[in-house]
């Protein structure tokens, strides 16, 4: 096993840090010594270093399983900037790109290879991974493998098969949100060995103030908060329509804002995310599709206009504020209507058995699949057309498809990526006669013609990044120019997008024979309701410290009152009198010292109480105020 000195050398050489934080070194030692390891670290706790450092310090390659394409891209780009060879395989790559990356990994070209959990079921991947020098496997967002986790994903169950393919490789499981029961299930699902080790970082965020603000005018309250708290912000809402509406409201009030949801094209997502990260837009209004794997440490404010389904989801989303260690705020806007909204989500997420059977039958009719057929067949599924054809509401319909997937009848995936494709609508001769398209458009067309063939007779798959490199344009510029040329009817460009796909795991059967077991339905529904009720309790309570509420929920033994959430401040305000605070303020002064108001802060003392105590001291002439500073009388 490598020494602590080796780990510190890697840390200093590649990241410039001189020491590890909290439990980072404990996790690194454990996985480097061959122990299966579970690490619980809240958002901003530095999870990535716990596998990147031992990967670089030791022999072989670390295989990283993560569902977050944005995180894959960002971390690979960041590692390469530091001279570290890393690669990622995710949906949207061409078969040739996947094959080349896998071959390079076999030949030892990378220290870290990132893959999505869906990739693990590929025969190509399974045949290649056994020939890679995998030193250990990292499972990020490990709570997704737990049936009892708030974000269970069936594809994560494929990960356990790596234990057979890579019997000598220990597994490092990392998550930011897991209750003790979920931790036990993670270890069980990943087949942890008896000598496995667990490390838990305190979930306390000392710089993050949790606030529940009750208001019947949430949009007005949001404006007030954004005008009161400066800096970058995320505003979470429940629906795609709300992202647009709230962003437009903020723009109308002079607050720069973008919106983000899963229905946007990948290029739109990348562009908006980059503009927000670079500070060109202050506020991102988003559904929960935004945020995971986003590395922006200076977010000062996260506001939820709608409550999430669980404390885990809220804790993770709120935790995107203040990752730089500076003061930040997480605000939940709440009113009595939210209780009803939360409980309406139960039938949306767990429609009754009759409804699930109707969706199963309708799916077969829609795909024209006869009884007894379909096993291992994959179909593209237009959810919009499917729901319109059978008059299903989208949310419960998707939930029914997910339940059928968990029950083992189908494999339903919403995030399968198509590739961009293009075909010219004008002939080659007419194209050469066109004038006035502009220098950039001419350069783009020439790059397309040099790079791809057959575009005058059929659609051809293209990669905007490759084309941009050929003609000196950014991917975003290529996208905008191709859209403009499509509008001019010179070519037809179809950007890549998410296309849901359904694979029948078993042949089609009569719906009356469907078995939706308790581990798929009743047990998970009960867990879902319990989480909703815990979220409701968080919004309704005003007598439990917000931070303590989360710490106790996650089984953190260090639970205590934070002193700076809205509950603690209200309690302190009720308990503290200015005349009691005045002697404590007076003790801060030394002979000859002149202090500003910001220097006269006391932990747990609200600023208005401290200000009143100062006025008492000045009125009693125990302190004098000159030139904007306070000091003892001469």
Short mmCIF file of C-alpha atoms in Angstrom, two decimals, residues 261-551:
data_model
loop_
_atom_site.label_atom_id
_atom_site.label_comp_id
_atom_site.label_asym_id
_atom_site.label_seq_id
_atom_site.Cartn_x
_atom_site.Cartn_y
_atom_site.Cartn_z
CA UNK A 261 -35.00 21.52 -17.54
CA UNK A 262 -34.61 18.01 -18.95
CA UNK A 263 -36.54 18.85 -22.13
CA UNK A 264 -33.89 21.22 -23.48
CA UNK A 265 -31.43 20.03 -26.11
CA UNK A 266 -28.01 19.00 -24.83
CA UNK A 267 -26.46 22.01 -26.49
CA UNK A 268 -28.95 24.37 -24.85
CA UNK A 269 -28.23 22.75 -21.48
CA UNK A 270 -24.46 23.06 -21.94
CA UNK A 271 -24.72 26.68 -23.11
CA UNK A 272 -26.96 27.82 -20.25
CA UNK A 273 -24.94 25.94 -17.66
CA UNK A 274 -21.72 27.56 -18.92
CA UNK A 275 -23.24 31.08 -18.96
CA UNK A 276 -24.40 30.66 -15.36
CA UNK A 277 -21.13 29.14 -14.17
CA UNK A 278 -19.16 31.98 -15.77
CA UNK A 279 -21.35 34.59 -14.07
CA UNK A 280 -22.93 35.91 -17.27
CA UNK A 281 -26.33 35.20 -15.73
CA UNK A 282 -26.97 35.49 -12.00
CA UNK A 283 -29.89 33.10 -11.47
CA UNK A 284 -30.61 29.63 -12.82
CA UNK A 285 -34.29 28.70 -12.55
CA UNK A 286 -34.47 24.93 -12.86
CA UNK A 287 -36.17 21.65 -12.19
CA UNK A 288 -34.24 18.99 -10.29
CA UNK A 289 -32.59 18.04 -13.61
CA UNK A 290 -30.03 20.75 -12.84
CA UNK A 291 -27.20 20.72 -10.38
CA UNK A 292 -25.74 17.25 -9.90
CA UNK A 293 -22.06 17.33 -10.69
CA UNK A 294 -22.03 21.11 -11.23
CA UNK A 295 -18.89 22.63 -9.73
CA UNK A 296 -19.71 26.25 -8.85
CA UNK A 297 -18.49 26.98 -5.32
CA UNK A 298 -19.72 30.59 -4.97
CA UNK A 299 -23.49 30.01 -5.03
CA UNK A 300 -24.81 32.26 -2.27
CA UNK A 301 -28.47 31.30 -2.40
CA UNK A 302 -30.65 28.29 -3.23
CA UNK A 303 -34.41 28.92 -3.14
CA UNK A 304 -37.09 26.23 -3.49
CA UNK A 305 -40.45 27.53 -4.68
CA UNK A 306 -41.76 23.96 -4.49
CA UNK A 307 -40.77 21.39 -1.88
CA UNK A 308 -38.95 18.27 -3.15
CA UNK A 309 -40.26 14.77 -2.44
CA UNK A 310 -37.78 13.96 0.31
CA UNK A 311 -35.32 15.40 2.85
CA UNK A 312 -32.53 13.68 0.88
CA UNK A 313 -33.40 15.55 -2.31
CA UNK A 314 -33.78 18.86 -0.48
CA UNK A 315 -30.51 18.44 1.43
CA UNK A 316 -28.60 17.67 -1.75
CA UNK A 317 -30.11 20.55 -3.76
CA UNK A 318 -29.80 23.07 -0.90
CA UNK A 319 -26.21 21.91 -0.39
CA UNK A 320 -25.18 23.41 -3.71
CA UNK A 321 -25.00 26.76 -1.93
CA UNK A 322 -21.85 27.91 -0.17
CA UNK A 323 -19.42 25.24 -1.29
CA UNK A 324 -16.63 27.85 -1.00
CA UNK A 325 -17.15 27.91 2.78
CA UNK A 326 -18.56 31.45 2.81
CA UNK A 327 -21.96 32.36 4.25
CA UNK A 328 -24.85 31.11 2.10
CA UNK A 329 -28.60 30.57 2.45
CA UNK A 330 -30.99 27.75 1.58
CA UNK A 331 -34.59 28.98 1.59
CA UNK A 332 -37.76 26.92 1.27
CA UNK A 333 -40.84 28.99 0.42
CA UNK A 334 -43.82 27.32 2.06
CA UNK A 335 -47.55 27.73 2.52
CA UNK A 336 -50.51 25.56 3.45
CA UNK A 337 -51.10 24.59 -0.19
CA UNK A 338 -47.77 22.76 -0.23
CA UNK A 339 -49.11 20.02 2.06
CA UNK A 340 -51.80 19.10 -0.49
CA UNK A 341 -49.31 19.33 -3.36
CA UNK A 342 -46.91 16.93 -1.63
CA UNK A 343 -49.59 14.33 -1.00
CA UNK A 344 -50.90 14.58 -4.58
CA UNK A 345 -47.53 13.19 -5.65
CA UNK A 346 -48.30 9.79 -4.12
CA UNK A 347 -50.77 8.63 -6.83
CA UNK A 348 -48.58 10.31 -9.48
CA UNK A 349 -45.57 8.23 -8.44
CA UNK A 350 -47.49 5.09 -7.48
CA UNK A 351 -50.56 4.76 -9.71
CA UNK A 352 -52.84 1.84 -8.84
CA UNK A 353 -52.40 -1.65 -10.27
CA UNK A 354 -55.29 -1.29 -12.76
CA UNK A 355 -53.64 1.81 -14.23
CA UNK A 356 -50.26 0.03 -14.53
CA UNK A 357 -51.94 -2.83 -16.40
CA UNK A 358 -53.64 -0.36 -18.76
CA UNK A 359 -50.28 1.28 -19.54
CA UNK A 360 -48.70 -2.15 -20.17
CA UNK A 361 -51.46 -3.09 -22.63
CA UNK A 362 -51.48 0.33 -24.29
CA UNK A 363 -47.71 0.19 -24.79
CA UNK A 364 -48.02 -3.10 -26.70
CA UNK A 365 -50.85 -1.69 -28.87
CA UNK A 366 -48.82 1.46 -29.55
CA UNK A 367 -45.74 -0.54 -30.55
CA UNK A 368 -47.87 -3.11 -32.45
CA UNK A 369 -46.46 -5.97 -30.42
CA UNK A 370 -48.41 -9.27 -30.53
CA UNK A 371 -49.04 -11.40 -27.45
CA UNK A 372 -46.14 -13.69 -26.66
CA UNK A 373 -43.65 -11.65 -28.70
CA UNK A 374 -41.11 -8.88 -28.07
CA UNK A 375 -38.48 -10.37 -25.75
CA UNK A 376 -35.17 -8.47 -26.15
CA UNK A 377 -36.75 -6.13 -28.72
CA UNK A 378 -36.00 -2.39 -28.31
CA UNK A 379 -38.31 0.41 -29.47
CA UNK A 380 -38.06 4.19 -29.54
CA UNK A 381 -41.01 5.65 -27.66
CA UNK A 382 -42.49 9.08 -28.22
CA UNK A 383 -43.97 9.71 -24.79
CA UNK A 384 -45.94 12.69 -26.07
CA UNK A 385 -47.63 10.70 -28.84
CA UNK A 386 -48.17 7.71 -26.57
CA UNK A 387 -49.88 9.79 -23.88
CA UNK A 388 -52.01 11.62 -26.44
CA UNK A 389 -53.09 8.39 -28.11
CA UNK A 390 -54.31 6.79 -24.89
CA UNK A 391 -55.21 9.94 -22.93
CA UNK A 392 -52.62 9.33 -20.19
CA UNK A 393 -51.23 12.15 -18.08
CA UNK A 394 -47.42 12.11 -18.55
CA UNK A 395 -46.30 11.94 -14.89
CA UNK A 396 -48.30 8.86 -13.75
CA UNK A 397 -47.70 7.23 -17.14
CA UNK A 398 -43.92 7.53 -16.75
CA UNK A 399 -44.24 6.25 -13.18
CA UNK A 400 -46.15 3.19 -14.43
CA UNK A 401 -43.44 2.50 -17.02
CA UNK A 402 -40.78 2.80 -14.32
CA UNK A 403 -42.68 0.40 -12.05
CA UNK A 404 -42.96 -2.10 -14.93
CA UNK A 405 -39.23 -1.67 -15.44
CA UNK A 406 -38.48 -2.34 -11.76
CA UNK A 407 -40.76 -5.39 -11.87
CA UNK A 408 -38.61 -6.82 -14.67
CA UNK A 409 -41.04 -6.75 -17.60
CA UNK A 410 -39.49 -3.91 -19.58
CA UNK A 411 -36.37 -1.77 -19.49
CA UNK A 412 -37.54 1.83 -19.78
CA UNK A 413 -34.95 4.57 -20.18
CA UNK A 414 -35.82 8.24 -20.61
CA UNK A 415 -32.33 9.61 -21.22
CA UNK A 416 -31.13 7.63 -24.26
CA UNK A 417 -29.35 10.12 -26.52
CA UNK A 418 -29.81 10.26 -30.28
CA UNK A 419 -26.97 11.66 -32.39
CA UNK A 420 -27.16 14.89 -34.40
CA UNK A 421 -27.84 14.38 -38.09
CA UNK A 422 -27.97 16.57 -41.16
CA UNK A 423 -28.93 16.51 -44.85
CA UNK A 424 -28.60 19.22 -47.51
CA UNK A 425 -31.89 20.32 -49.09
CA UNK A 426 -30.23 21.99 -52.07
CA UNK A 427 -28.06 20.27 -54.67
CA UNK A 428 -24.29 20.58 -54.80
CA UNK A 429 -24.34 22.92 -57.82
CA UNK A 430 -27.00 25.18 -56.27
CA UNK A 431 -25.03 25.27 -53.03
CA UNK A 432 -21.93 26.56 -54.82
CA UNK A 433 -24.01 29.29 -56.54
CA UNK A 434 -25.34 30.65 -53.23
CA UNK A 435 -23.92 34.01 -52.16
CA UNK A 436 -24.22 36.18 -49.08
CA UNK A 437 -24.26 33.43 -46.46
CA UNK A 438 -21.33 35.00 -44.62
CA UNK A 439 -17.76 33.98 -43.92
CA UNK A 440 -18.59 31.78 -40.92
CA UNK A 441 -21.43 29.97 -42.72
CA UNK A 442 -19.22 29.36 -45.78
CA UNK A 443 -16.47 28.01 -43.55
CA UNK A 444 -18.95 25.75 -41.74
CA UNK A 445 -20.34 24.32 -45.01
CA UNK A 446 -16.83 23.67 -46.34
CA UNK A 447 -15.93 21.90 -43.07
CA UNK A 448 -19.03 19.70 -43.36
CA UNK A 449 -18.22 18.76 -46.96
CA UNK A 450 -14.59 17.95 -46.07
CA UNK A 451 -15.54 15.84 -43.04
CA UNK A 452 -18.65 13.91 -44.13
CA UNK A 453 -19.97 12.38 -47.35
CA UNK A 454 -23.42 11.52 -48.68
CA UNK A 455 -25.20 14.53 -47.17
CA UNK A 456 -26.94 15.44 -50.46
CA UNK A 457 -28.84 12.13 -50.64
CA UNK A 458 -29.47 11.10 -47.01
CA UNK A 459 -29.17 12.16 -43.37
CA UNK A 460 -25.64 11.81 -42.03
CA UNK A 461 -24.66 11.72 -38.36
CA UNK A 462 -22.38 14.61 -37.38
CA UNK A 463 -20.50 15.84 -34.33
CA UNK A 464 -20.73 19.61 -33.79
CA UNK A 465 -17.49 19.64 -31.80
CA UNK A 466 -15.52 18.00 -34.63
CA UNK A 467 -17.03 20.35 -37.23
CA UNK A 468 -16.25 23.36 -35.05
CA UNK A 469 -12.61 22.35 -34.72
CA UNK A 470 -12.40 22.08 -38.53
CA UNK A 471 -13.65 25.63 -39.11
CA UNK A 472 -12.53 27.42 -35.94
CA UNK A 473 -15.94 27.83 -34.33
CA UNK A 474 -17.30 26.87 -30.91
CA UNK A 475 -19.86 24.08 -30.62
CA UNK A 476 -22.48 26.69 -29.71
CA UNK A 477 -21.69 28.75 -32.83
CA UNK A 478 -21.95 25.65 -35.04
CA UNK A 479 -25.33 24.87 -33.49
CA UNK A 480 -26.67 28.40 -34.07
CA UNK A 481 -25.40 28.53 -37.68
CA UNK A 482 -26.90 25.13 -38.52
CA UNK A 483 -30.24 26.28 -37.09
CA UNK A 484 -30.05 29.42 -39.26
CA UNK A 485 -29.23 27.40 -42.39
CA UNK A 486 -32.16 25.10 -41.59
CA UNK A 487 -34.44 28.14 -41.35
CA UNK A 488 -33.15 29.25 -44.81
CA UNK A 489 -34.03 25.79 -46.23
CA UNK A 490 -30.43 25.17 -47.30
CA UNK A 491 -30.12 22.08 -45.12
CA UNK A 492 -32.07 20.24 -42.46
CA UNK A 493 -30.31 19.86 -39.12
CA UNK A 494 -31.70 17.61 -36.37
CA UNK A 495 -29.81 18.24 -33.08
CA UNK A 496 -29.19 15.29 -30.81
CA UNK A 497 -31.81 14.89 -28.12
CA UNK A 498 -33.08 12.50 -25.49
CA UNK A 499 -35.28 9.76 -26.93
CA UNK A 500 -36.97 7.38 -24.49
CA UNK A 501 -36.48 3.73 -25.33
CA UNK A 502 -38.28 0.60 -24.19
CA UNK A 503 -36.77 -2.88 -24.28
CA UNK A 504 -39.00 -5.85 -23.51
CA UNK A 505 -37.12 -7.98 -20.98
CA UNK A 506 -39.76 -10.74 -21.25
CA UNK A 507 -42.23 -11.62 -23.99
CA UNK A 508 -45.55 -9.77 -23.84
CA UNK A 509 -48.02 -11.43 -21.50
CA UNK A 510 -51.63 -10.77 -20.55
CA UNK A 511 -51.71 -7.84 -18.13
CA UNK A 512 -53.81 -9.80 -15.62
CA UNK A 513 -50.75 -12.01 -15.07
CA UNK A 514 -48.45 -9.09 -14.18
CA UNK A 515 -46.83 -9.47 -10.77
CA UNK A 516 -45.89 -6.15 -9.16
CA UNK A 517 -44.31 -7.37 -5.93
CA UNK A 518 -44.26 -5.52 -2.59
CA UNK A 519 -40.55 -4.71 -2.97
CA UNK A 520 -41.47 -2.86 -6.18
CA UNK A 521 -44.74 -1.26 -5.09
CA UNK A 522 -46.11 -1.45 -1.52
CA UNK A 523 -42.78 -1.21 0.32
CA UNK A 524 -41.46 1.58 -1.88
CA UNK A 525 -44.78 3.46 -1.70
CA UNK A 526 -44.62 3.34 2.09
CA UNK A 527 -41.06 4.70 2.02
CA UNK A 528 -42.13 7.44 -0.41
CA UNK A 529 -45.01 8.53 1.85
CA UNK A 530 -42.73 8.57 4.90
CA UNK A 531 -40.28 10.85 3.10
CA UNK A 532 -43.08 13.18 2.01
CA UNK A 533 -44.26 13.40 5.60
CA UNK A 534 -40.75 14.18 6.81
CA UNK A 535 -40.53 16.94 4.19
CA UNK A 536 -43.93 18.25 5.29
CA UNK A 537 -42.77 18.25 8.92
CA UNK A 538 -39.69 20.28 7.93
CA UNK A 539 -41.88 22.92 6.30
CA UNK A 540 -44.40 23.03 9.12
CA UNK A 541 -42.13 22.98 12.18
CA UNK A 542 -40.83 26.14 13.83
CA UNK A 543 -39.39 24.68 17.03
CA UNK A 544 -36.56 22.39 15.79
CA UNK A 545 -33.26 23.73 14.49
CA UNK A 546 -33.21 23.19 10.70
CA UNK A 547 -29.68 21.80 10.66
CA UNK A 548 -30.41 19.48 13.60
CA UNK A 549 -33.48 18.19 11.73
CA UNK A 550 -31.33 16.98 8.82
CA UNK A 551 -28.46 15.70 10.98
#
